[in-house]
Coordinates of C-alpha atoms and ligand atoms in Angstrom, one line a residue:
M15 CA -141.3 -177.9 81.6
T16 CA -140.1 -174.7 83.2
E17 CA -139.5 -171.7 81.1
L18 CA -136.2 -170.7 80.0
S19 CA -135.4 -166.7 78.7
G20 CA -132.8 -168.2 76.3
G21 CA -132.1 -164.6 76.5
P22 CA -131.8 -162.2 79.8
S23 CA -134.4 -160.1 79.6
L24 CA -137.2 -160.7 76.9
P25 CA -140.5 -161.4 78.8
Q26 CA -141.6 -164.5 77.7
K27 CA -145.2 -163.4 76.7
R28 CA -147.1 -163.2 73.2
R29 CA -147.9 -159.1 72.9
L30 CA -149.9 -157.6 70.0
V31 CA -149.9 -154.0 70.6
T32 CA -150.5 -152.9 66.8
A33 CA -151.8 -155.1 63.7
I34 CA -149.1 -157.0 62.0
P35 CA -147.2 -155.5 60.3
G36 CA -147.5 -152.6 62.7
P37 CA -146.2 -148.7 61.2
K38 CA -142.4 -149.3 62.0
S39 CA -142.6 -152.3 60.3
Q40 CA -144.2 -150.9 57.5
E41 CA -141.9 -148.1 57.0
L42 CA -138.8 -150.8 56.8
L43 CA -140.6 -153.1 54.6
A44 CA -141.2 -150.0 51.8
R45 CA -136.9 -149.7 52.4
K46 CA -136.5 -153.0 51.7
S47 CA -138.6 -153.5 48.5
A48 CA -136.5 -150.6 47.3
V49 CA -132.8 -151.9 48.2
V50 CA -133.2 -155.6 48.3
A51 CA -133.7 -158.0 45.7
S52 CA -136.9 -159.4 45.2
G53 CA -135.4 -162.8 45.3
V54 CA -134.6 -163.0 48.6
G55 CA -138.1 -163.5 50.1
S56 CA -139.3 -163.1 53.9
V57 CA -142.5 -165.5 55.6
M58 CA -143.4 -162.6 58.1
P59 CA -144.2 -158.9 57.2
V60 CA -142.3 -157.7 60.2
F61 CA -138.8 -156.4 61.2
A62 CA -137.4 -158.3 64.3
A63 CA -135.9 -155.6 67.0
R64 CA -134.8 -158.7 70.0
A65 CA -135.4 -162.2 70.1
G66 CA -134.6 -165.0 72.6
G67 CA -136.3 -168.1 74.2
G68 CA -139.2 -168.7 72.7
V69 CA -140.4 -165.0 71.2
I70 CA -139.5 -162.6 68.9
E71 CA -139.7 -159.0 69.7
D72 CA -140.4 -156.6 66.8
V73 CA -139.6 -153.1 65.5
D74 CA -143.1 -152.2 67.3
G75 CA -142.9 -153.6 70.6
N76 CA -145.6 -157.1 69.1
S77 CA -143.9 -160.3 71.2
L78 CA -144.4 -163.0 68.6
I79 CA -144.2 -166.9 69.4
D80 CA -141.5 -168.1 67.5
F81 CA -142.4 -171.9 66.2
G82 CA -139.8 -171.2 63.4
S83 CA -136.3 -170.6 64.8
G84 CA -135.1 -169.4 62.4
I85 CA -135.9 -172.2 60.2
A86 CA -134.2 -174.9 63.0
V87 CA -131.1 -172.9 63.5
T88 CA -131.9 -170.9 67.5
S89 CA -132.2 -174.6 68.8
V90 CA -131.1 -172.7 72.2
G91 CA -132.7 -170.0 71.7
S92 CA -131.6 -166.4 69.9
S93 CA -129.5 -165.5 72.5
A94 CA -128.4 -168.0 74.5
E95 CA -126.5 -166.8 77.6
A96 CA -123.5 -169.1 77.2
V97 CA -123.5 -168.3 73.2
V98 CA -123.6 -164.5 74.0
R99 CA -120.7 -164.7 76.1
R100 CA -118.1 -167.1 74.5
A101 CA -118.8 -165.3 71.4
S102 CA -118.4 -161.7 72.7
A103 CA -115.0 -163.0 74.4
Q104 CA -114.1 -164.2 71.1
L105 CA -115.3 -160.5 69.1
A106 CA -113.2 -158.9 71.7
D107 CA -110.0 -160.9 71.4
F108 CA -109.8 -161.2 67.3
T109 CA -112.8 -161.3 64.7
H110 CA -110.4 -163.5 62.3
T111 CA -107.2 -164.8 61.1
C112 CA -108.4 -167.2 58.4
F113 CA -107.6 -171.0 59.9
M114 CA -105.7 -171.4 56.5
V115 CA -103.6 -168.8 57.5
T116 CA -103.1 -168.8 61.1
P117 CA -105.3 -171.5 63.0
Y118 CA -106.7 -171.1 66.4
E119 CA -108.1 -173.5 69.5
G120 CA -112.0 -172.8 68.9
Y121 CA -112.0 -174.6 65.4
V122 CA -110.4 -177.3 66.9
A123 CA -112.4 -177.4 70.2
V124 CA -115.4 -177.7 67.8
C125 CA -114.1 -180.6 65.4
E126 CA -113.6 -182.1 68.9
E127 CA -116.7 -181.8 69.6
L128 CA -117.9 -183.1 66.3
A129 CA -115.7 -186.0 67.0
K130 CA -117.6 -186.8 70.0
L131 CA -121.3 -186.1 69.4
T132 CA -121.6 -187.5 66.2
P133 CA -122.5 -191.4 65.5
G134 CA -120.1 -194.0 65.6
D135 CA -116.8 -194.8 67.8
H136 CA -114.5 -195.0 64.9
A137 CA -111.5 -191.9 64.1
K138 CA -113.2 -189.0 62.5
K139 CA -112.1 -185.9 61.0
S140 CA -114.1 -182.6 60.2
A141 CA -113.2 -179.3 58.4
L142 CA -115.8 -176.3 59.2
F143 CA -117.4 -174.6 56.7
N144 CA -120.3 -170.9 56.5
S145 CA -123.4 -172.8 55.1
G146 CA -125.4 -175.6 55.1
A147 CA -124.9 -175.6 51.4
E148 CA -121.2 -175.3 51.4
A149 CA -120.9 -178.4 53.7
V150 CA -123.1 -180.4 51.3
E151 CA -120.8 -179.4 48.2
N152 CA -117.7 -180.3 50.4
A153 CA -119.0 -183.9 51.7
V154 CA -119.5 -184.5 47.7
K155 CA -116.2 -183.5 47.0
I156 CA -114.6 -185.5 49.5
A157 CA -116.6 -188.7 48.5
R158 CA -115.8 -188.0 45.2
A159 CA -112.1 -187.7 46.0
Y160 CA -112.2 -190.9 48.5
T161 CA -113.9 -193.1 45.8
K162 CA -112.9 -191.8 42.6
R163 CA -115.8 -191.7 41.3
Q164 CA -118.1 -189.5 39.9
A165 CA -122.1 -189.7 40.8
V166 CA -124.3 -188.4 43.6
V167 CA -127.5 -190.7 44.3
V168 CA -130.3 -188.2 46.0
F169 CA -133.9 -188.7 46.0
D170 CA -137.3 -187.2 45.6
H171 CA -138.6 -184.5 48.3
G172 CA -134.4 -184.0 48.9
Y173 CA -133.8 -180.4 49.8
H174 CA -129.7 -179.4 49.9
G175 CA -129.0 -175.7 49.2
R176 CA -129.3 -173.5 46.6
T177 CA -125.7 -173.2 44.7
N178 CA -125.3 -174.7 42.1
L179 CA -124.3 -178.0 43.2
T180 CA -126.9 -178.3 45.9
M181 CA -130.0 -177.2 43.4
A182 CA -128.8 -180.1 41.1
L183 CA -129.1 -182.3 44.5
T184 CA -132.2 -180.7 45.4
A185 CA -135.4 -182.0 44.1
K186 CA -138.2 -179.1 43.9
N187 CA -138.2 -176.6 41.0
M188 CA -139.7 -173.8 42.0
P189 CA -138.6 -171.7 44.2
Y190 CA -135.4 -173.4 44.2
K191 CA -134.1 -174.1 40.9
H192 CA -136.6 -172.5 38.7
S193 CA -134.7 -170.3 35.6
F194 CA -131.4 -170.7 37.4
G195 CA -130.1 -173.9 35.4
P196 CA -128.1 -175.5 33.7
F197 CA -127.2 -177.8 37.0
A198 CA -124.1 -179.6 37.7
P199 CA -124.4 -182.9 36.1
E200 CA -123.8 -186.8 37.5
I201 CA -126.7 -186.3 39.7
Y202 CA -129.1 -189.2 40.1
R203 CA -132.6 -188.7 41.9
V204 CA -134.3 -192.4 43.4
P205 CA -137.9 -192.4 45.4
V206 CA -138.0 -192.2 49.2
A207 CA -140.1 -194.0 51.5
Y208 CA -142.9 -191.6 52.0
P209 CA -145.7 -193.4 54.0
Y210 CA -148.0 -190.8 54.0
R211 CA -148.2 -191.0 49.7
W212 CA -146.8 -194.3 49.3
L213 CA -149.1 -196.4 46.2
T214 CA -149.2 -199.4 47.7
G215 CA -149.8 -198.5 51.4
A216 CA -147.3 -197.2 54.1
E217 CA -146.7 -201.1 55.5
N218 CA -145.2 -201.9 52.0
C219 CA -143.5 -198.6 51.6
A220 CA -139.7 -199.8 53.3
Q221 CA -138.8 -202.8 51.1
E222 CA -140.6 -201.3 47.6
A223 CA -138.3 -198.1 48.1
A224 CA -135.4 -199.7 48.8
D225 CA -135.7 -202.6 46.1
Q226 CA -136.8 -199.7 43.4
V227 CA -133.6 -197.1 45.0
I228 CA -131.1 -200.3 44.6
D229 CA -132.5 -201.3 41.1
M230 CA -132.3 -198.0 39.8
I231 CA -129.2 -197.4 41.2
S232 CA -127.9 -200.7 40.0
K233 CA -129.5 -200.6 36.7
Q234 CA -129.6 -196.9 35.8
V235 CA -126.0 -195.5 37.3
G236 CA -124.0 -198.6 38.0
A237 CA -123.1 -198.9 41.3
E238 CA -119.5 -198.8 40.8
N239 CA -120.1 -195.5 39.3
V240 CA -121.4 -193.9 42.4
A241 CA -119.3 -191.9 44.7
A242 CA -122.3 -191.1 47.2
I243 CA -125.7 -191.1 48.4
V244 CA -126.9 -188.2 50.3
I245 CA -129.7 -188.0 52.3
E246 CA -132.0 -186.2 54.9
P247 CA -132.8 -188.4 57.6
V248 CA -135.9 -186.5 58.5
L249 CA -136.6 -185.0 55.2
G250 CA -137.1 -181.1 56.1
E251 CA -138.2 -179.0 53.1
G252 CA -139.8 -181.7 51.3
G253 CA -142.3 -181.7 54.2
F254 CA -140.4 -182.8 57.3
I255 CA -141.0 -186.9 55.9
E256 CA -139.7 -189.4 57.8
P257 CA -138.9 -192.5 55.4
A258 CA -140.5 -195.7 56.3
K259 CA -138.5 -197.7 59.3
G260 CA -136.1 -199.6 57.8
F261 CA -135.7 -198.0 54.7
L262 CA -132.4 -196.1 55.9
P263 CA -131.0 -199.0 57.1
K264 CA -131.5 -201.0 53.9
I265 CA -129.9 -197.7 51.9
V266 CA -127.2 -197.7 54.1
E267 CA -126.4 -201.3 53.8
F268 CA -126.4 -201.3 50.2
A269 CA -124.0 -198.6 50.2
N270 CA -121.4 -199.5 52.6
N271 CA -121.5 -203.4 50.1
N272 CA -120.6 -201.4 47.4
G273 CA -118.1 -198.6 48.5
I274 CA -120.6 -195.8 48.1
V275 CA -120.2 -193.3 50.8
F276 CA -123.1 -193.2 52.6
V277 CA -123.9 -188.7 53.6
A278 CA -126.4 -187.8 56.2
D279 CA -127.6 -184.8 55.4
E280 CA -128.4 -183.2 59.5
I281 CA -128.7 -179.3 59.0
Q282 CA -131.7 -179.6 59.9
S283 CA -132.6 -182.9 62.1
G284 CA -129.2 -182.8 63.8
F285 CA -128.5 -180.6 67.5
C286 CA -131.3 -182.4 69.7
R287 CA -133.9 -181.1 67.0
T288 CA -135.7 -184.5 67.1
G289 CA -134.8 -186.0 70.7
Q290 CA -131.5 -187.2 70.0
W291 CA -128.1 -185.2 69.2
F292 CA -128.5 -186.3 65.3
A293 CA -132.0 -187.9 63.6
C294 CA -129.8 -191.1 62.2
E295 CA -129.4 -192.4 65.6
D296 CA -132.8 -192.9 65.2
E297 CA -131.8 -196.3 63.4
G298 CA -128.7 -196.7 64.5
I299 CA -127.5 -195.4 61.7
V300 CA -123.8 -194.7 61.4
P301 CA -123.1 -192.5 58.5
D302 CA -119.5 -192.4 56.4
L303 CA -120.1 -188.6 56.6
I304 CA -122.4 -186.3 58.6
T305 CA -123.0 -182.7 57.2
T306 CA -124.5 -180.1 60.3
A307 CA -125.1 -176.6 60.5
K308 CA -128.2 -174.6 61.3
G309 CA -128.5 -175.5 65.0
I310 CA -124.7 -176.2 65.3
A311 CA -123.9 -172.6 66.6
G312 CA -127.3 -170.9 68.4
G313 CA -127.6 -168.4 64.8
L314 CA -123.7 -167.6 63.8
P315 CA -123.0 -169.0 60.4
L316 CA -121.5 -172.1 60.8
A317 CA -121.3 -175.6 58.9
A318 CA -119.5 -178.7 59.6
V319 CA -118.5 -182.2 57.2
T320 CA -117.4 -184.6 60.2
G321 CA -116.5 -188.7 58.7
R322 CA -114.4 -191.7 59.0
A323 CA -111.0 -190.3 59.3
D324 CA -109.6 -191.8 56.2
I325 CA -112.8 -190.5 53.5
M326 CA -111.8 -187.3 55.2
D327 CA -108.2 -187.4 54.4
A328 CA -109.2 -187.7 51.4
A329 CA -109.2 -184.7 49.6
H330 CA -105.1 -183.2 49.3
S331 CA -103.9 -180.2 51.1
G332 CA -105.1 -176.9 50.1
G333 CA -108.4 -179.1 48.8
L334 CA -110.9 -177.8 51.5
G335 CA -111.7 -174.7 53.1
G336 CA -112.6 -170.7 52.3
T337 CA -111.8 -167.2 54.1
Y338 CA -114.5 -167.4 56.6
G339 CA -115.2 -171.1 57.6
G340 CA -114.9 -171.9 61.0
N341 CA -114.7 -168.3 61.5
P342 CA -113.6 -168.3 65.4
V343 CA -116.6 -166.1 67.0
A344 CA -118.9 -168.8 65.1
C345 CA -116.4 -171.7 66.6
A346 CA -117.0 -169.7 70.1
A347 CA -120.9 -169.9 69.2
A348 CA -121.1 -173.1 68.5
L349 CA -119.4 -173.9 71.7
G350 CA -121.7 -172.2 73.8
S351 CA -124.5 -173.7 72.0
I352 CA -123.6 -177.3 72.9
E353 CA -122.6 -176.5 76.0
T354 CA -126.5 -175.1 76.3
M355 CA -127.6 -178.5 74.4
R356 CA -125.6 -180.4 77.0
E357 CA -126.6 -178.5 80.2
L358 CA -130.5 -177.9 79.7
D359 CA -130.9 -181.5 78.0
L360 CA -132.6 -180.4 75.0
N361 CA -133.0 -183.7 73.8
A362 CA -135.3 -184.2 76.3
R363 CA -136.9 -181.1 75.7
A364 CA -137.4 -181.9 72.5
R365 CA -138.7 -185.0 73.4
R366 CA -141.2 -183.5 75.6
I367 CA -142.2 -180.7 72.5
E368 CA -143.1 -183.8 70.4
E369 CA -145.1 -185.3 73.2
V370 CA -147.3 -182.0 73.6
M371 CA -147.3 -181.0 70.0
K372 CA -148.5 -184.5 68.9
G373 CA -151.0 -184.6 71.5
R374 CA -152.7 -181.4 70.9
L375 CA -152.4 -182.0 66.6
G376 CA -153.7 -185.3 67.1
S377 CA -157.2 -184.3 68.7
M378 CA -156.8 -181.1 66.0
Q379 CA -156.9 -183.7 63.0
E380 CA -160.3 -185.9 64.9
K381 CA -161.5 -182.6 64.1
Y382 CA -160.4 -180.8 60.8
E383 CA -160.3 -183.9 58.1
I384 CA -158.0 -181.4 56.0
I385 CA -155.3 -182.8 58.6
G386 CA -154.1 -185.6 56.4
D387 CA -151.0 -186.6 58.2
V388 CA -149.0 -185.8 61.4
R389 CA -145.5 -186.6 62.0
G390 CA -142.1 -185.7 62.7
R391 CA -140.0 -186.1 65.8
G392 CA -139.0 -184.2 68.8
A393 CA -139.1 -180.4 68.0
M394 CA -139.1 -181.3 63.9
I395 CA -142.7 -181.5 63.8
A396 CA -145.5 -181.3 60.8
I397 CA -149.4 -181.6 59.7
E398 CA -149.9 -182.2 56.0
L399 CA -152.8 -180.5 54.8
V400 CA -155.4 -182.5 52.2
Q401 CA -159.0 -181.9 50.3
S402 CA -161.7 -182.8 52.0
G403 CA -161.6 -186.7 51.7
S404 CA -158.6 -187.3 49.6
K405 CA -155.2 -187.1 49.9
D406 CA -155.0 -184.3 47.1
P407 CA -152.5 -181.7 48.7
N408 CA -154.5 -178.4 50.1
P409 CA -151.7 -175.8 49.5
D410 CA -153.8 -172.5 49.7
A411 CA -155.3 -174.2 53.6
T412 CA -151.8 -174.0 54.1
S413 CA -151.0 -171.1 53.2
A414 CA -154.3 -169.2 54.7
L415 CA -153.7 -171.2 58.1
A416 CA -150.0 -169.6 57.9
K417 CA -151.2 -166.4 57.3
A418 CA -154.0 -166.4 59.9
C419 CA -151.3 -167.8 62.5
H420 CA -148.9 -165.0 61.7
A421 CA -151.6 -162.2 62.2
A422 CA -152.0 -163.6 65.4
G423 CA -148.2 -163.2 66.4
L424 CA -147.8 -166.7 65.6
V425 CA -144.3 -167.4 63.5
V426 CA -144.9 -171.0 61.6
L427 CA -143.3 -172.0 58.6
T428 CA -144.9 -174.0 55.3
C429 CA -143.0 -177.0 53.7
G430 CA -143.5 -179.6 51.1
T431 CA -143.3 -180.1 47.8
Y432 CA -146.8 -179.6 47.1
G433 CA -146.2 -176.4 49.5
N434 CA -149.2 -178.0 52.0
V435 CA -147.2 -178.9 54.7
L436 CA -147.3 -176.2 58.2
R437 CA -144.3 -177.1 60.0
F438 CA -143.1 -176.6 63.4
L439 CA -139.3 -175.7 64.9
P440 CA -139.8 -174.4 68.3
P441 CA -136.7 -173.5 70.0
L442 CA -136.0 -176.3 72.2
V443 CA -136.0 -173.6 74.9
I444 CA -139.4 -172.6 74.6
G445 CA -141.6 -172.2 77.9
E446 CA -144.8 -175.0 78.2
D447 CA -147.3 -172.2 78.7
L448 CA -146.1 -170.5 75.1
L449 CA -146.0 -173.8 73.5
N450 CA -149.2 -174.6 74.4
E451 CA -150.5 -171.2 73.1
G452 CA -149.3 -171.1 70.1
L453 CA -151.0 -174.6 69.6
D454 CA -154.4 -172.4 70.4
L455 CA -153.7 -169.7 68.1
L456 CA -153.5 -172.2 65.4
E457 CA -156.8 -174.3 66.9
E458 CA -158.6 -170.8 66.6
A459 CA -157.2 -170.4 62.8
F460 CA -157.8 -173.6 61.7
A461 CA -161.2 -173.4 63.6
R462 CA -161.9 -169.6 61.7
L463 CA -161.2 -171.4 57.9
Ligands
PLP530 C1 -131.0 -180.4 54.9 C2 -130.5 -179.5 54.7 N1 -129.5 -179.4 53.7 C3 -128.9 -178.2 53.3 C4 -129.5 -176.7 53.8 C5 -128.9 -175.4 52.8 O1 -128.6 -174.7 54.2 P1 -128.2 -173.1 54.1 O2 -129.2 -172.8 54.0 O3 -127.1 -173.4 55.2 O4 -127.3 -173.2 52.9 C6 -131.1 -176.8 54.0 C7 -131.3 -175.3 54.9 O5 -132.2 -175.3 54.4 C8 -131.1 -178.3 54.7 O6 -132.2 -178.0 55.4

């Protein structure tokens, strides 16, 4: 794997010239705490100055290795040439007209790409929005309009956003829901096939979980009342859980047999992140609707709902949209991002990242028994940390390791319902040396723990 800058002038090297945070970051942190609401947290105590490829440079001149990609956003890097070129040209032409007032070509071109790239060869249409949560909300609106039903089924450990409806769809209370209710009605939560924690063993997980889901929907909700089943093909915030193989196809079959719209939330897992354009391709799943955001536009805010044309057309004219949805600069960035993914074959790079990471993390697992599970696909890899000799979650070790990595100049994120998962989401353009150096830093953090 050769090294790619993903940003023209930024050296692809880790460099620490101050303690983390340095003095300039500390000054900015003080200004931040005076005027930015406390509810808006930050993982790292440093302020970014520049970023590109696999590094983030802070205001003190420290260069950090990026294993976060701004939460799975900058898959093509934070300043990919094609993104910068196309978005800059669009900025110079016009910033906004509102697609609902005078449309423009970029929006249509993004929808054409989405029709080509998403699974299935049926006629597809898309609608564009600003954020992942907005896309999920709109997928639910569309499914309800199409089916004329109200209930929505979601899963344990699922995450779908922070707006009122998506908080209701999200499983975890703290920090996402606590004190923010009441939540939207007609949401039903069912188990997900989580192999590592399935009580009767991973080998029984897919069938038993699917049976439970189908029984709960049939008996407690009534399949005929369900508009949509919404699931992440790899669950992100919930802990990078890959549902046991066979589970998703069974759920899709049940949805198809009962007139339920199957929605794949690929906001975190989509756009080459797992080594395929979309994670649901892994089991040959063709969703009725697919929600995308994050990686789609190289860091600019853009999201989409894409799906079967007849379902997408169920909402009446004027029923979907928003002032900024499908902003022309974000659309230009998306076209640059997709161009980069194709040109650099970022699916292949994500698979190579998986190979390197799983090899190294597997060796660490043999040494450190608090690593209970190593899992994920492509450049969406995680380790689940437990107490020695059991599967009891170990959130303390997780946050201690994350802090040690941060101090050493490695950006890592945590996740998981029990706060005990370290997740790795490097930009797909990261060089292999940086990738290995990041893993060295993680290993040193383990050794010190
Ligand atoms: C699977 C999934 N759905 C929805 C969202 C919400 O996206 P946004 O933060 O852009 O609203 C996220 C964000 O992390 C996500 O991972």
